[in-house]
């Protein structure tokens, strides 16, 4: 069954509201503890490097490089979309952090973990950039391997925040839902303009 972009926007928004209600009510503790304990055997030294691929500086930098790449390929729509979704998602996530004001499990400036916890900027930024790129490549029938690597990158960056104990898993879910909704919104806008 295929979903329209607007259906994904609505579903993503509703899911985000539901998750945020559970987060505010403190009902996500058991899930967060379970995922944290599940991921603890993973090497945190490796993930300290992986997590940098989701930092704001890297996401903004790669969004601009992506903009230049798609312009070079002659695709102005995807050029602007990548930059606007990548950077826009990061900014919107920061606003949401201020709205909720939820503290992190651990504050660590060296891991880019000094703002509020919910939703995760690394999770939303990585899905907005790498996930959107994977979606565009899939839609254009490009390299399956590249798509697989990009999806693994989203998962690795997002879960690195839990491994490093600077985010709860519920923060990651919130970040994913923000990015998913932004990607779907951009797809809806593009299809509306091209119809």
mmCIF file of C-alpha atoms in Angstrom:
data_model
loop_
_atom_site.group_PDB
_atom_site.id
_atom_site.type_symbol
_atom_site.label_atom_id
_atom_site.label_comp_id
_atom_site.label_asym_id
_atom_site.label_seq_id
_atom_site.Cartn_x
_atom_site.Cartn_y
_atom_site.Cartn_z
ATOM 1 C CA UNK A 1 0.000 0.000 0.000
ATOM 2 C CA UNK A 2 1.356 3.398 -1.005
ATOM 3 C CA UNK A 3 0.951 6.435 1.209
ATOM 4 C CA UNK A 4 0.705 9.973 -0.077
ATOM 5 C CA UNK A 5 3.214 12.498 1.308
ATOM 6 C CA UNK A 6 0.411 14.340 3.116
ATOM 7 C CA UNK A 7 -0.702 11.110 4.807
ATOM 8 C CA UNK A 8 2.886 10.627 6.023
ATOM 9 C CA UNK A 9 2.981 14.235 7.277
ATOM 10 C CA UNK A 10 -0.246 13.718 9.235
ATOM 11 C CA UNK A 11 0.811 10.298 10.578
ATOM 12 C CA UNK A 12 4.272 11.600 11.524
ATOM 13 C CA UNK A 13 2.809 14.600 13.315
ATOM 14 C CA UNK A 14 0.302 12.482 15.240
ATOM 15 C CA UNK A 15 3.007 9.951 16.160
ATOM 16 C CA UNK A 16 5.287 12.762 17.348
ATOM 17 C CA UNK A 17 2.537 14.236 19.523
ATOM 18 C CA UNK A 18 1.837 10.816 21.048
ATOM 19 C CA UNK A 19 5.538 10.174 21.750
ATOM 20 C CA UNK A 20 5.972 13.652 23.233
ATOM 21 C CA UNK A 21 2.996 13.112 25.556
ATOM 22 C CA UNK A 22 4.550 9.863 26.801
ATOM 23 C CA UNK A 23 7.902 11.636 27.237
ATOM 24 C CA UNK A 24 6.386 14.541 29.185
ATOM 25 C CA UNK A 25 4.426 12.120 31.390
ATOM 26 C CA UNK A 26 7.610 10.142 32.092
ATOM 27 C CA UNK A 27 6.135 6.927 30.700
ATOM 28 C CA UNK A 28 9.105 6.041 28.477
ATOM 29 C CA UNK A 29 11.547 5.109 31.244
ATOM 30 C CA UNK A 30 11.301 1.296 30.882
ATOM 31 C CA UNK A 31 11.771 1.474 27.091
ATOM 32 C CA UNK A 32 14.719 3.863 27.408
ATOM 33 C CA UNK A 33 16.388 1.666 30.030
ATOM 34 C CA UNK A 34 15.855 -1.488 27.963
ATOM 35 C CA UNK A 35 17.403 0.027 24.803
ATOM 36 C CA UNK A 36 20.280 1.620 26.734
ATOM 37 C CA UNK A 37 21.169 -1.708 28.381
ATOM 38 C CA UNK A 38 20.820 -3.496 25.034
ATOM 39 C CA UNK A 39 23.304 -1.135 23.359
ATOM 40 C CA UNK A 40 25.818 -0.909 26.228
ATOM 41 C CA UNK A 41 28.099 -3.724 24.998
ATOM 42 C CA UNK A 42 28.851 -1.653 21.862
ATOM 43 C CA UNK A 43 32.230 0.153 21.842
ATOM 44 C CA UNK A 44 31.619 3.753 22.903
ATOM 45 C CA UNK A 45 35.010 4.898 21.553
ATOM 46 C CA UNK A 46 33.924 3.997 18.012
ATOM 47 C CA UNK A 47 30.559 5.668 18.465
ATOM 48 C CA UNK A 48 32.218 8.835 19.770
ATOM 49 C CA UNK A 49 33.540 9.249 16.198
ATOM 50 C CA UNK A 50 30.366 8.020 14.493
ATOM 51 C CA UNK A 51 28.248 10.530 16.401
ATOM 52 C CA UNK A 52 30.176 13.437 14.845
ATOM 53 C CA UNK A 53 28.621 12.568 11.466
ATOM 54 C CA UNK A 54 25.346 13.881 12.909
ATOM 55 C CA UNK A 55 26.692 17.086 14.417
ATOM 56 C CA UNK A 56 25.156 20.373 13.303
ATOM 57 C CA UNK A 57 28.398 21.461 11.646
ATOM 58 C CA UNK A 58 28.634 18.271 9.572
ATOM 59 C CA UNK A 59 24.925 18.277 8.638
ATOM 60 C CA UNK A 60 25.045 21.931 7.541
ATOM 61 C CA UNK A 61 28.334 21.427 5.693
ATOM 62 C CA UNK A 62 27.154 18.308 3.869
ATOM 63 C CA UNK A 63 23.785 19.932 3.101
ATOM 64 C CA UNK A 64 25.629 22.749 1.343
ATOM 65 C CA UNK A 65 27.873 20.261 -0.489
ATOM 66 C CA UNK A 66 24.762 18.304 -1.460
ATOM 67 C CA UNK A 67 23.179 21.494 -2.764
ATOM 68 C CA UNK A 68 26.244 22.099 -4.948
ATOM 69 C CA UNK A 69 26.285 18.452 -6.103
ATOM 70 C CA UNK A 70 22.635 18.445 -7.199
ATOM 71 C CA UNK A 71 23.119 21.808 -8.919
ATOM 72 C CA UNK A 72 26.088 20.299 -10.755
ATOM 73 C CA UNK A 73 23.869 17.349 -11.751
ATOM 74 C CA UNK A 74 21.312 19.838 -13.069
ATOM 75 C CA UNK A 75 18.632 19.054 -10.473
ATOM 76 C CA UNK A 76 17.776 22.389 -8.845
ATOM 77 C CA UNK A 77 14.738 20.984 -7.015
ATOM 78 C CA UNK A 78 16.722 18.325 -5.148
ATOM 79 C CA UNK A 79 19.555 20.789 -4.563
ATOM 80 C CA UNK A 80 17.342 23.231 -2.709
ATOM 81 C CA UNK A 81 15.328 20.504 -1.024
ATOM 82 C CA UNK A 82 18.395 18.844 0.515
ATOM 83 C CA UNK A 83 19.687 22.120 1.920
ATOM 84 C CA UNK A 84 16.302 23.340 3.176
ATOM 85 C CA UNK A 85 15.271 20.018 4.742
ATOM 86 C CA UNK A 86 18.703 19.356 6.274
ATOM 87 C CA UNK A 87 19.193 22.790 7.804
ATOM 88 C CA UNK A 88 15.480 23.445 8.436
ATOM 89 C CA UNK A 89 15.110 20.192 10.382
ATOM 90 C CA UNK A 90 18.048 21.106 12.622
ATOM 91 C CA UNK A 91 16.586 24.541 13.372
ATOM 92 C CA UNK A 92 13.089 23.185 14.012
ATOM 93 C CA UNK A 93 14.512 20.518 16.335
ATOM 94 C CA UNK A 94 16.281 23.203 18.385
ATOM 95 C CA UNK A 95 13.000 25.091 18.776
ATOM 96 C CA UNK A 96 11.260 21.908 19.945
ATOM 97 C CA UNK A 97 14.035 21.271 22.486
ATOM 98 C CA UNK A 98 13.354 24.687 24.021
ATOM 99 C CA UNK A 99 9.600 24.015 24.088
ATOM 100 C CA UNK A 100 9.973 20.753 26.028
ATOM 101 C CA UNK A 101 13.038 21.642 28.130
ATOM 102 C CA UNK A 102 13.795 18.035 29.041
ATOM 103 C CA UNK A 103 17.202 17.354 30.586
ATOM 104 C CA UNK A 104 19.670 14.901 29.112
ATOM 105 C CA UNK A 105 20.869 11.758 30.877
ATOM 106 C CA UNK A 106 24.429 13.178 30.605
ATOM 107 C CA UNK A 107 25.755 16.597 29.608
ATOM 108 C CA UNK A 108 28.983 16.347 27.625
ATOM 109 C CA UNK A 109 30.261 19.303 25.589
ATOM 110 C CA UNK A 110 32.838 17.119 23.831
ATOM 111 C CA UNK A 111 29.971 15.067 22.387
ATOM 112 C CA UNK A 112 27.949 18.109 21.301
ATOM 113 C CA UNK A 113 25.510 17.433 24.133
ATOM 114 C CA UNK A 114 24.790 20.693 25.919
ATOM 115 C CA UNK A 115 21.239 21.571 24.836
ATOM 116 C CA UNK A 116 18.015 19.935 26.002
ATOM 117 C CA UNK A 117 17.328 16.294 25.277
ATOM 118 C CA UNK A 118 14.021 15.875 23.412
ATOM 119 C CA UNK A 119 14.022 15.469 20.431
ATOM 120 C CA UNK A 120 17.518 14.418 19.351
ATOM 121 C CA UNK A 121 19.118 16.800 16.860
ATOM 122 C CA UNK A 122 21.599 14.146 15.731
ATOM 123 C CA UNK A 123 18.748 11.724 14.986
ATOM 124 C CA UNK A 124 16.642 14.307 13.162
ATOM 125 C CA UNK A 125 19.612 15.813 11.299
ATOM 126 C CA UNK A 126 21.032 12.480 10.160
ATOM 127 C CA UNK A 127 17.660 11.248 8.910
ATOM 128 C CA UNK A 128 16.966 14.595 7.223
ATOM 129 C CA UNK A 129 20.291 14.536 5.363
ATOM 130 C CA UNK A 130 21.291 10.896 4.881
ATOM 131 C CA UNK A 131 17.729 9.565 4.875
ATOM 132 C CA UNK A 132 16.510 12.122 2.341
ATOM 133 C CA UNK A 133 19.528 11.386 0.129
ATOM 134 C CA UNK A 134 18.748 7.657 0.332
ATOM 135 C CA UNK A 135 15.111 8.334 -0.583
ATOM 136 C CA UNK A 136 16.076 10.483 -3.580
ATOM 137 C CA UNK A 137 18.571 7.871 -4.790
ATOM 138 C CA UNK A 138 15.912 5.170 -4.404
ATOM 139 C CA UNK A 139 13.361 7.224 -6.329
ATOM 140 C CA UNK A 140 15.882 7.829 -9.122
ATOM 141 C CA UNK A 141 16.793 4.108 -9.269
ATOM 142 C CA UNK A 142 20.382 4.719 -8.163
ATOM 143 C CA UNK A 143 22.858 2.513 -6.273
ATOM 144 C CA UNK A 144 21.239 0.083 -3.848
ATOM 145 C CA UNK A 145 24.543 -0.168 -1.989
ATOM 146 C CA UNK A 146 24.715 3.606 -1.455
ATOM 147 C CA UNK A 147 21.134 3.570 -0.154
ATOM 148 C CA UNK A 148 21.998 0.757 2.267
ATOM 149 C CA UNK A 149 25.086 2.631 3.524
ATOM 150 C CA UNK A 150 23.069 5.828 4.052
ATOM 151 C CA UNK A 151 20.369 3.984 6.027
ATOM 152 C CA UNK A 152 23.048 2.307 8.178
ATOM 153 C CA UNK A 153 24.566 5.750 8.729
ATOM 154 C CA UNK A 154 21.236 7.124 10.014
ATOM 155 C CA UNK A 155 20.899 4.205 12.428
ATOM 156 C CA UNK A 156 24.529 4.369 13.592
ATOM 157 C CA UNK A 157 24.517 8.125 14.205
ATOM 158 C CA UNK A 158 21.128 8.073 15.924
ATOM 159 C CA UNK A 159 21.858 5.118 18.185
ATOM 160 C CA UNK A 160 25.327 6.483 18.994
ATOM 161 C CA UNK A 161 23.559 9.082 21.127
ATOM 162 C CA UNK A 162 22.071 6.327 23.287
ATOM 163 C CA UNK A 163 25.334 4.344 23.391
ATOM 164 C CA UNK A 164 27.138 7.482 24.609
ATOM 165 C CA UNK A 165 24.338 8.156 27.133
ATOM 166 C CA UNK A 166 23.736 11.729 25.957
ATOM 167 C CA UNK A 167 20.194 10.961 24.751
ATOM 168 C CA UNK A 168 17.346 8.668 25.643
ATOM 169 C CA UNK A 169 15.969 6.354 22.968
ATOM 170 C CA UNK A 170 12.687 8.299 23.112
ATOM 171 C CA UNK A 171 14.680 11.385 22.033
ATOM 172 C CA UNK A 172 15.900 9.448 18.999
ATOM 173 C CA UNK A 173 12.357 8.384 18.083
ATOM 174 C CA UNK A 174 11.224 11.997 18.426
ATOM 175 C CA UNK A 175 14.070 13.154 16.179
ATOM 176 C CA UNK A 176 13.238 10.547 13.544
ATOM 177 C CA UNK A 177 9.591 11.590 13.513
ATOM 178 C CA UNK A 178 10.502 15.263 13.102
ATOM 179 C CA UNK A 179 12.767 14.477 10.130
ATOM 180 C CA UNK A 180 10.316 12.026 8.565
ATOM 181 C CA UNK A 181 7.591 14.651 8.699
ATOM 182 C CA UNK A 182 9.873 17.308 7.196
ATOM 183 C CA UNK A 183 10.917 14.983 4.351
ATOM 184 C CA UNK A 184 7.296 14.073 3.623
ATOM 185 C CA UNK A 185 6.308 17.748 3.720
ATOM 186 C CA UNK A 186 9.018 18.559 1.180
ATOM 187 C CA UNK A 187 7.819 15.698 -1.058
ATOM 188 C CA UNK A 188 4.239 16.971 -0.841
ATOM 189 C CA UNK A 189 5.365 20.484 -1.761
ATOM 190 C CA UNK A 190 7.418 19.268 -4.740
ATOM 191 C CA UNK A 191 4.611 17.082 -6.106
ATOM 192 C CA UNK A 192 2.138 19.935 -5.699
ATOM 193 C CA UNK A 193 4.400 22.279 -7.652
ATOM 194 C CA UNK A 194 5.037 19.794 -10.451
ATOM 195 C CA UNK A 195 1.423 18.671 -10.993
#
